[in-house]
Coordinates of C-alpha atoms and ligand atoms in Angstrom, one line a residue:
M1 CA 135.0 96.6 -91.4
A2 CA 132.4 99.6 -92.2
I3 CA 131.7 100.1 -95.6
S4 CA 131.6 104.1 -96.4
L5 CA 129.8 105.5 -99.4
N6 CA 131.3 109.0 -98.6
T7 CA 133.4 110.5 -101.6
R8 CA 134.8 114.3 -102.1
L9 CA 131.3 114.0 -104.6
T10 CA 128.5 113.4 -101.6
Q11 CA 131.3 116.4 -99.8
L12 CA 130.7 118.8 -102.4
L13 CA 126.7 118.6 -103.2
G14 CA 125.9 117.2 -99.8
C15 CA 124.2 114.0 -100.3
R16 CA 124.4 111.0 -98.3
Y17 CA 125.5 108.9 -101.6
P18 CA 127.7 109.2 -104.8
I19 CA 124.6 108.4 -106.9
I20 CA 123.5 111.5 -109.1
Q21 CA 120.1 111.5 -111.4
T22 CA 121.3 113.6 -114.8
A23 CA 119.2 115.7 -116.1
M24 CA 116.7 114.5 -119.0
G25 CA 114.9 117.2 -121.6
W26 CA 111.1 116.6 -120.0
V27 CA 111.9 114.1 -117.5
A28 CA 113.8 115.1 -114.5
D29 CA 111.3 117.6 -113.3
P30 CA 110.2 118.7 -109.4
K31 CA 108.7 115.3 -108.8
L32 CA 111.6 113.2 -109.5
V33 CA 114.6 115.3 -108.0
A34 CA 112.8 115.8 -104.2
A35 CA 112.5 112.0 -105.0
T36 CA 116.2 111.1 -105.6
G37 CA 117.1 113.8 -102.4
N38 CA 115.0 112.3 -99.9
A39 CA 116.3 109.3 -101.2
G40 CA 119.9 109.6 -100.4
G41 CA 120.9 110.9 -104.2
F42 CA 121.0 114.5 -105.8
G43 CA 119.3 115.0 -108.8
F44 CA 119.4 117.8 -111.4
L45 CA 116.8 119.6 -112.5
A46 CA 116.2 119.7 -116.4
G47 CA 116.8 123.4 -117.2
A48 CA 117.0 123.1 -120.8
T49 CA 113.0 122.1 -121.4
I50 CA 111.7 124.6 -118.2
E51 CA 110.1 127.0 -119.8
P52 CA 111.6 130.4 -118.4
Q53 CA 108.7 131.1 -116.7
Q54 CA 108.1 127.9 -115.2
M55 CA 111.6 127.6 -113.7
E56 CA 111.7 129.7 -111.0
A57 CA 108.8 128.0 -109.8
A58 CA 110.3 124.9 -110.4
I59 CA 113.0 125.3 -108.5
I60 CA 110.5 126.3 -106.0
E61 CA 108.4 123.4 -106.2
T62 CA 111.2 121.2 -105.8
R63 CA 112.4 122.8 -102.4
R64 CA 108.5 122.5 -101.2
L65 CA 109.0 118.8 -101.6
T66 CA 112.3 118.2 -100.1
D67 CA 115.0 119.8 -97.7
Q68 CA 117.8 118.1 -99.7
P69 CA 119.7 119.9 -101.8
F70 CA 119.9 119.7 -106.3
G71 CA 120.6 121.2 -109.0
V72 CA 119.6 122.4 -112.4
N73 CA 120.8 121.5 -115.8
F74 CA 121.1 124.2 -118.2
H75 CA 122.9 124.7 -122.0
M76 CA 124.7 127.9 -123.9
Y77 CA 122.6 127.5 -126.3
Q78 CA 119.5 128.1 -124.8
A79 CA 118.2 131.7 -125.3
N80 CA 117.4 131.7 -121.0
A81 CA 120.6 130.8 -119.9
G82 CA 121.2 133.8 -118.2
E83 CA 118.1 134.2 -116.6
I84 CA 118.7 130.7 -115.1
V85 CA 121.8 131.2 -113.6
E86 CA 120.3 134.5 -112.5
L87 CA 117.2 131.6 -110.4
V88 CA 120.0 129.7 -109.4
L89 CA 121.9 132.3 -107.9
R90 CA 119.5 134.1 -106.4
H91 CA 117.6 130.8 -105.3
K92 CA 121.1 129.6 -104.2
V93 CA 120.4 126.4 -105.8
R94 CA 124.0 123.9 -105.2
A95 CA 125.1 122.8 -108.1
V96 CA 124.3 123.5 -112.4
S97 CA 125.1 120.9 -114.9
Y98 CA 125.7 122.0 -118.5
S99 CA 127.0 120.1 -121.5
R100 CA 129.0 123.3 -122.8
S101 CA 130.9 125.3 -120.9
P102 CA 128.8 128.9 -120.1
G103 CA 132.5 130.5 -119.8
K104 CA 134.8 131.4 -117.6
Q105 CA 133.3 134.4 -115.7
M106 CA 130.0 132.8 -115.7
I107 CA 131.4 129.8 -113.8
S108 CA 133.5 131.7 -111.7
R109 CA 129.8 134.1 -110.6
L110 CA 128.5 130.6 -109.8
K111 CA 131.4 129.5 -107.8
D112 CA 132.0 132.4 -105.8
A113 CA 128.7 131.9 -104.7
G114 CA 129.3 128.7 -103.9
V115 CA 127.9 127.1 -106.9
V116 CA 129.4 124.0 -107.5
C117 CA 130.0 123.5 -111.1
I118 CA 129.6 120.0 -112.5
P119 CA 129.9 119.9 -116.5
T120 CA 129.0 116.8 -118.6
V121 CA 132.1 115.8 -121.1
G122 CA 132.4 113.1 -123.7
A123 CA 136.7 112.7 -124.1
L124 CA 139.0 113.7 -122.2
K125 CA 140.5 116.6 -123.6
H126 CA 136.8 118.3 -122.9
A127 CA 137.4 117.6 -119.3
Q128 CA 140.3 118.7 -119.3
K129 CA 139.3 121.8 -120.9
A130 CA 136.2 122.1 -118.4
V131 CA 138.3 121.8 -115.5
E132 CA 140.3 124.4 -116.6
M133 CA 137.6 126.7 -117.1
G134 CA 137.0 125.8 -113.3
A135 CA 134.9 123.1 -113.3
D136 CA 134.2 121.1 -109.1
A137 CA 134.1 117.9 -110.4
V138 CA 133.2 116.5 -114.1
T139 CA 130.7 114.1 -115.0
V140 CA 132.1 111.9 -118.0
Q141 CA 129.4 110.3 -120.2
G142 CA 131.4 107.2 -121.9
G143 CA 129.4 106.3 -125.4
E144 CA 126.5 104.2 -124.0
G145 CA 124.8 107.2 -122.3
G146 CA 121.4 108.0 -123.7
G147 CA 120.8 111.3 -125.3
H148 CA 124.0 113.5 -127.1
T149 CA 126.7 111.7 -126.5
G150 CA 130.6 110.6 -127.6
S151 CA 132.3 107.2 -129.5
V152 CA 134.5 106.8 -126.4
P153 CA 133.2 103.7 -124.0
T154 CA 133.5 105.1 -120.3
S155 CA 135.2 102.2 -119.2
M156 CA 137.9 103.8 -121.3
L157 CA 137.1 107.3 -121.1
L158 CA 136.7 107.2 -117.2
D159 CA 140.6 105.3 -117.1
Q160 CA 141.2 108.4 -119.3
V161 CA 140.1 111.1 -117.0
V162 CA 141.1 109.7 -113.5
N163 CA 144.3 110.0 -114.8
A164 CA 144.7 113.3 -116.0
V165 CA 142.5 115.7 -113.8
S166 CA 142.9 115.9 -109.8
V167 CA 138.4 117.0 -109.5
P168 CA 136.3 114.7 -108.9
V169 CA 135.4 112.5 -111.7
V170 CA 131.7 111.1 -111.8
A171 CA 130.8 108.1 -114.3
A172 CA 127.9 108.3 -116.7
G173 CA 126.8 106.1 -119.3
G174 CA 125.3 102.3 -118.6
F175 CA 124.9 102.6 -114.3
K176 CA 121.5 101.4 -113.3
D177 CA 122.7 99.2 -110.1
G178 CA 125.3 98.9 -106.8
R179 CA 127.8 97.1 -109.0
G180 CA 128.3 99.7 -111.8
L181 CA 128.8 101.6 -108.9
V182 CA 131.5 99.8 -107.0
S183 CA 133.3 98.9 -110.8
A184 CA 133.6 102.7 -111.2
L185 CA 134.3 103.6 -107.8
A186 CA 137.4 101.2 -108.6
Y187 CA 138.1 103.1 -111.5
G188 CA 138.8 106.1 -109.4
A189 CA 135.4 108.1 -109.7
E190 CA 134.1 109.5 -106.8
G191 CA 130.1 108.5 -108.0
I192 CA 128.2 107.5 -110.6
A193 CA 125.4 109.4 -112.6
M194 CA 122.5 107.6 -114.4
G195 CA 120.1 109.1 -117.1
T196 CA 118.0 106.2 -118.2
R197 CA 117.8 103.8 -114.8
F198 CA 115.9 107.1 -113.3
L199 CA 113.9 107.6 -116.3
M200 CA 112.6 104.7 -116.3
C201 CA 111.5 104.3 -112.2
A202 CA 108.8 104.7 -110.8
D203 CA 108.5 108.3 -109.9
S204 CA 109.5 110.0 -113.6
P205 CA 106.4 111.4 -115.3
V206 CA 107.2 110.0 -118.3
P207 CA 104.0 108.5 -119.6
Q208 CA 102.8 104.2 -119.3
A209 CA 102.6 104.0 -123.7
T210 CA 106.4 105.4 -123.6
L211 CA 107.7 103.4 -120.1
A212 CA 106.1 100.1 -121.9
R213 CA 108.6 100.8 -125.6
Y214 CA 111.3 101.3 -123.1
L215 CA 111.0 98.3 -120.9
A216 CA 110.4 96.2 -124.1
V217 CA 113.7 96.6 -125.3
K218 CA 115.9 93.9 -124.8
D219 CA 118.6 94.1 -127.4
P220 CA 121.1 96.4 -126.6
A221 CA 122.1 97.2 -130.5
A222 CA 118.2 98.9 -130.9
I223 CA 119.2 101.2 -129.2
I224 CA 121.7 103.3 -132.0
I225 CA 123.2 107.1 -132.1
S226 CA 122.2 108.7 -135.6
R227 CA 122.7 112.2 -136.1
A228 CA 119.0 112.6 -137.5
I229 CA 117.3 114.6 -134.9
D230 CA 119.3 117.4 -135.1
G231 CA 123.6 116.8 -137.0
M232 CA 124.8 115.9 -133.6
P233 CA 125.1 111.8 -132.4
Q234 CA 122.5 111.1 -130.1
R235 CA 121.8 107.6 -128.6
M236 CA 118.4 106.4 -129.0
I237 CA 115.7 103.2 -128.9
R238 CA 115.5 103.3 -133.1
N239 CA 111.1 104.1 -133.5
E240 CA 109.1 105.0 -136.3
L241 CA 110.2 108.7 -136.4
L242 CA 114.2 107.8 -136.2
N243 CA 113.1 105.3 -139.2
Q244 CA 110.9 108.5 -141.6
L245 CA 114.1 111.1 -140.8
E246 CA 116.7 108.8 -141.4
N247 CA 115.0 107.7 -144.7
S248 CA 114.0 111.5 -146.1
G249 CA 115.6 113.3 -148.3
G250 CA 117.1 117.6 -147.3
L251 CA 114.2 119.1 -148.7
K252 CA 111.4 116.6 -146.4
R253 CA 114.4 116.9 -143.3
L254 CA 114.1 120.8 -143.5
L255 CA 110.0 120.5 -143.3
L256 CA 110.0 118.5 -140.6
A257 CA 112.6 120.5 -138.2
L258 CA 110.5 124.2 -139.9
Q259 CA 107.5 122.7 -138.2
S260 CA 108.6 121.6 -134.7
G261 CA 110.7 124.4 -134.9
L262 CA 107.3 126.5 -135.3
A263 CA 106.2 123.9 -132.0
Y264 CA 109.0 124.7 -129.9
R265 CA 108.7 128.9 -130.5
R266 CA 105.0 129.3 -129.3
H267 CA 106.6 126.9 -125.5
T268 CA 109.1 128.5 -125.1
G269 CA 108.3 131.6 -125.8
M270 CA 111.3 132.1 -128.4
S271 CA 111.4 134.6 -130.6
L272 CA 111.9 134.0 -133.8
T273 CA 115.3 135.2 -134.6
Q274 CA 115.7 133.6 -131.7
L275 CA 115.1 130.5 -132.6
L276 CA 117.7 131.2 -136.1
G277 CA 120.1 132.5 -133.6
S278 CA 120.1 129.6 -131.4
A279 CA 119.9 127.3 -134.7
L280 CA 123.4 129.5 -136.6
K281 CA 125.4 129.0 -133.2
M282 CA 125.1 125.5 -133.5
R283 CA 125.5 125.7 -137.3
G284 CA 128.9 127.9 -136.0
A285 CA 130.0 124.9 -134.1
G286 CA 129.7 121.7 -136.8
E287 CA 128.9 121.1 -139.3
L288 CA 125.2 120.6 -139.4
T289 CA 123.3 121.3 -142.8
A290 CA 120.0 124.4 -142.4
A291 CA 117.6 121.4 -141.8
Q292 CA 119.9 120.0 -139.0
S293 CA 120.2 123.7 -137.4
I294 CA 117.1 123.7 -136.9
M295 CA 116.5 120.8 -135.6
A296 CA 119.4 121.5 -133.5
A297 CA 117.6 124.0 -131.8
N298 CA 114.4 123.1 -131.5
A299 CA 115.3 118.7 -130.8
P300 CA 113.4 119.5 -127.5
M301 CA 109.7 119.2 -129.4
V302 CA 110.4 116.5 -131.0
I303 CA 111.8 114.8 -127.1
Q304 CA 108.2 116.1 -126.0
K305 CA 106.5 113.9 -127.9
A306 CA 106.9 111.1 -126.7
M307 CA 107.9 111.9 -123.3
V308 CA 105.6 114.1 -122.6
D309 CA 102.3 113.6 -125.1
G310 CA 103.1 109.5 -124.5
Q311 CA 103.5 108.5 -128.4
P312 CA 106.9 106.7 -128.3
A313 CA 105.8 107.0 -132.2
A314 CA 106.0 110.0 -132.8
G315 CA 108.6 111.8 -130.6
V316 CA 112.6 110.4 -129.7
L317 CA 113.4 107.9 -127.3
P318 CA 116.5 109.3 -126.3
A319 CA 117.7 106.0 -124.3
G320 CA 121.6 104.7 -123.1
Q321 CA 122.4 101.0 -123.4
I322 CA 121.9 100.0 -120.2
A323 CA 117.7 100.0 -120.9
A324 CA 117.7 96.8 -122.9
S325 CA 118.8 95.7 -119.1
I326 CA 116.5 96.9 -117.3
D327 CA 112.7 95.6 -116.3
S328 CA 111.0 97.2 -113.7
L329 CA 110.1 100.6 -112.7
P330 CA 111.1 100.8 -109.0
S331 CA 110.5 104.2 -106.7
C332 CA 113.9 106.1 -106.7
A333 CA 113.8 105.0 -102.7
Q334 CA 113.7 101.4 -103.8
L335 CA 116.6 101.9 -106.3
I336 CA 118.7 103.7 -103.8
E337 CA 118.4 101.7 -102.2
Q338 CA 118.9 98.7 -103.2
I339 CA 122.0 100.6 -105.4
V340 CA 123.5 101.3 -102.2
R341 CA 122.7 97.7 -100.2
D342 CA 124.4 96.0 -103.6
A343 CA 127.2 97.9 -103.2
E344 CA 128.1 97.6 -99.6
V345 CA 127.7 94.0 -100.2
R346 CA 129.9 93.6 -103.1
L347 CA 132.3 95.8 -101.3
G348 CA 132.6 93.7 -98.4
E349 CA 132.9 90.5 -100.4
L350 CA 135.7 92.5 -102.0
C351 CA 137.1 93.2 -98.9
R352 CA 137.2 89.6 -97.3
R353 CA 138.6 88.3 -99.9
V354 CA 141.8 90.8 -99.8
S355 CA 142.4 90.0 -96.7
Ligands
FMN1 C1 115.5 111.5 -122.4 C2 117.0 111.9 -121.5 C3 117.0 113.0 -122.3 C4 118.4 113.5 -121.9 N1 118.2 115.3 -122.0 C5 119.6 115.8 -121.2 C6 119.5 117.0 -121.1 O1 118.4 117.8 -121.2 N2 120.5 118.0 -120.9 C7 121.8 116.7 -120.6 O2 122.7 117.7 -120.1 N3 121.8 115.9 -120.6 C8 120.9 114.9 -121.2 N4 120.5 113.7 -121.2 C9 122.4 113.0 -121.2 C10 121.7 112.6 -119.6 O3 121.6 113.8 -118.3 C11 122.7 111.4 -118.5 O4 123.8 112.0 -118.9 C12 122.6 109.6 -119.8 O5 121.5 109.6 -119.7 C13 123.6 109.3 -119.1 O6 123.6 107.4 -118.8 P1 122.6 106.3 -119.1 O7 121.2 106.9 -119.7 O8 123.1 105.1 -119.6 O9 122.6 106.5 -118.1 C14 119.4 113.1 -121.7 C15 119.4 111.6 -121.4 C16 118.0 110.6 -121.9 C17 117.6 109.4 -121.4

């Protein structure tokens, strides 16, 4: 019996396999995205941490490295979200991903231009809302996933969402191999999206010292959810910085927040008013303290310390719990080939058992 991994997702995105490399701040760069595309997957550039003046160059560089389609991620709080959308339209980028909706109007502009809109959500009601706003597919990220995350486990969220929406659903949070892909398909998802597994690969730009820290984690319970960075639940590896923040009082946190806020401002070219505006928007969206709001606006800068500067003790180490069961750094090509081969073998075995 011929096994096919074609799904509505591969058709929407124009890729060979239903495997997405998600956007990860400082990590999902043109090299990683192109390597994923060349291997038959679909990658998203991390638009939230690429400097505005570098974003166009990043799109062009990705095109130079691959003739396969790819996407761009952004979040509506960033000051240059509108500029990114314009670049996506101008360069006919295949897809966008985002976690907070950029609004119905912006989504219909993107869709009218043929850009596939795939938000990431962590709760059933957000999936329903996203579809109502016009999403072409939704990625559901369960609580075991890396970075900002919800509290519902992937299996439960998938079950709820596939029953509630008619657009293709992509499963994220806790995937690394062919078994995971087959189980997601069995749930009714049309593909998987992985962050941590792609971060821990040879094409990832993350410095060796930081990757060593990821490889060293063997206990999923050491990859915790904390609100200490920006007030929002974020899953990361417990390290020195996190311990320091969790044990600091309000004033100390405010000082730490201001320090990295100023560095973020220098990096992004944001004016002080834009930084504060961004912090205020976030404050309005939740119950954040002043320190948390500023940290929320400049959190990418704290991540940079680990992801770019190679200082795993001084920066944030966003990771899914799956990091605890990853002990190798394959290339994207090896990784995707292995996942596909495993999935085909397992699907074949299941079919034989049934027949
Ligand atoms: C280092 C890191 C950085 C991330 N940065 C972003 C980001 O900038 N934007 C975003 O939408 N999601 C971000 N995420 C979440 C991922 O896109 C993805 O949804 C998540 O990693 C999936 O779970 P997994 O790690 O178990 O595969 C990040 C995750 C990690 C591990």
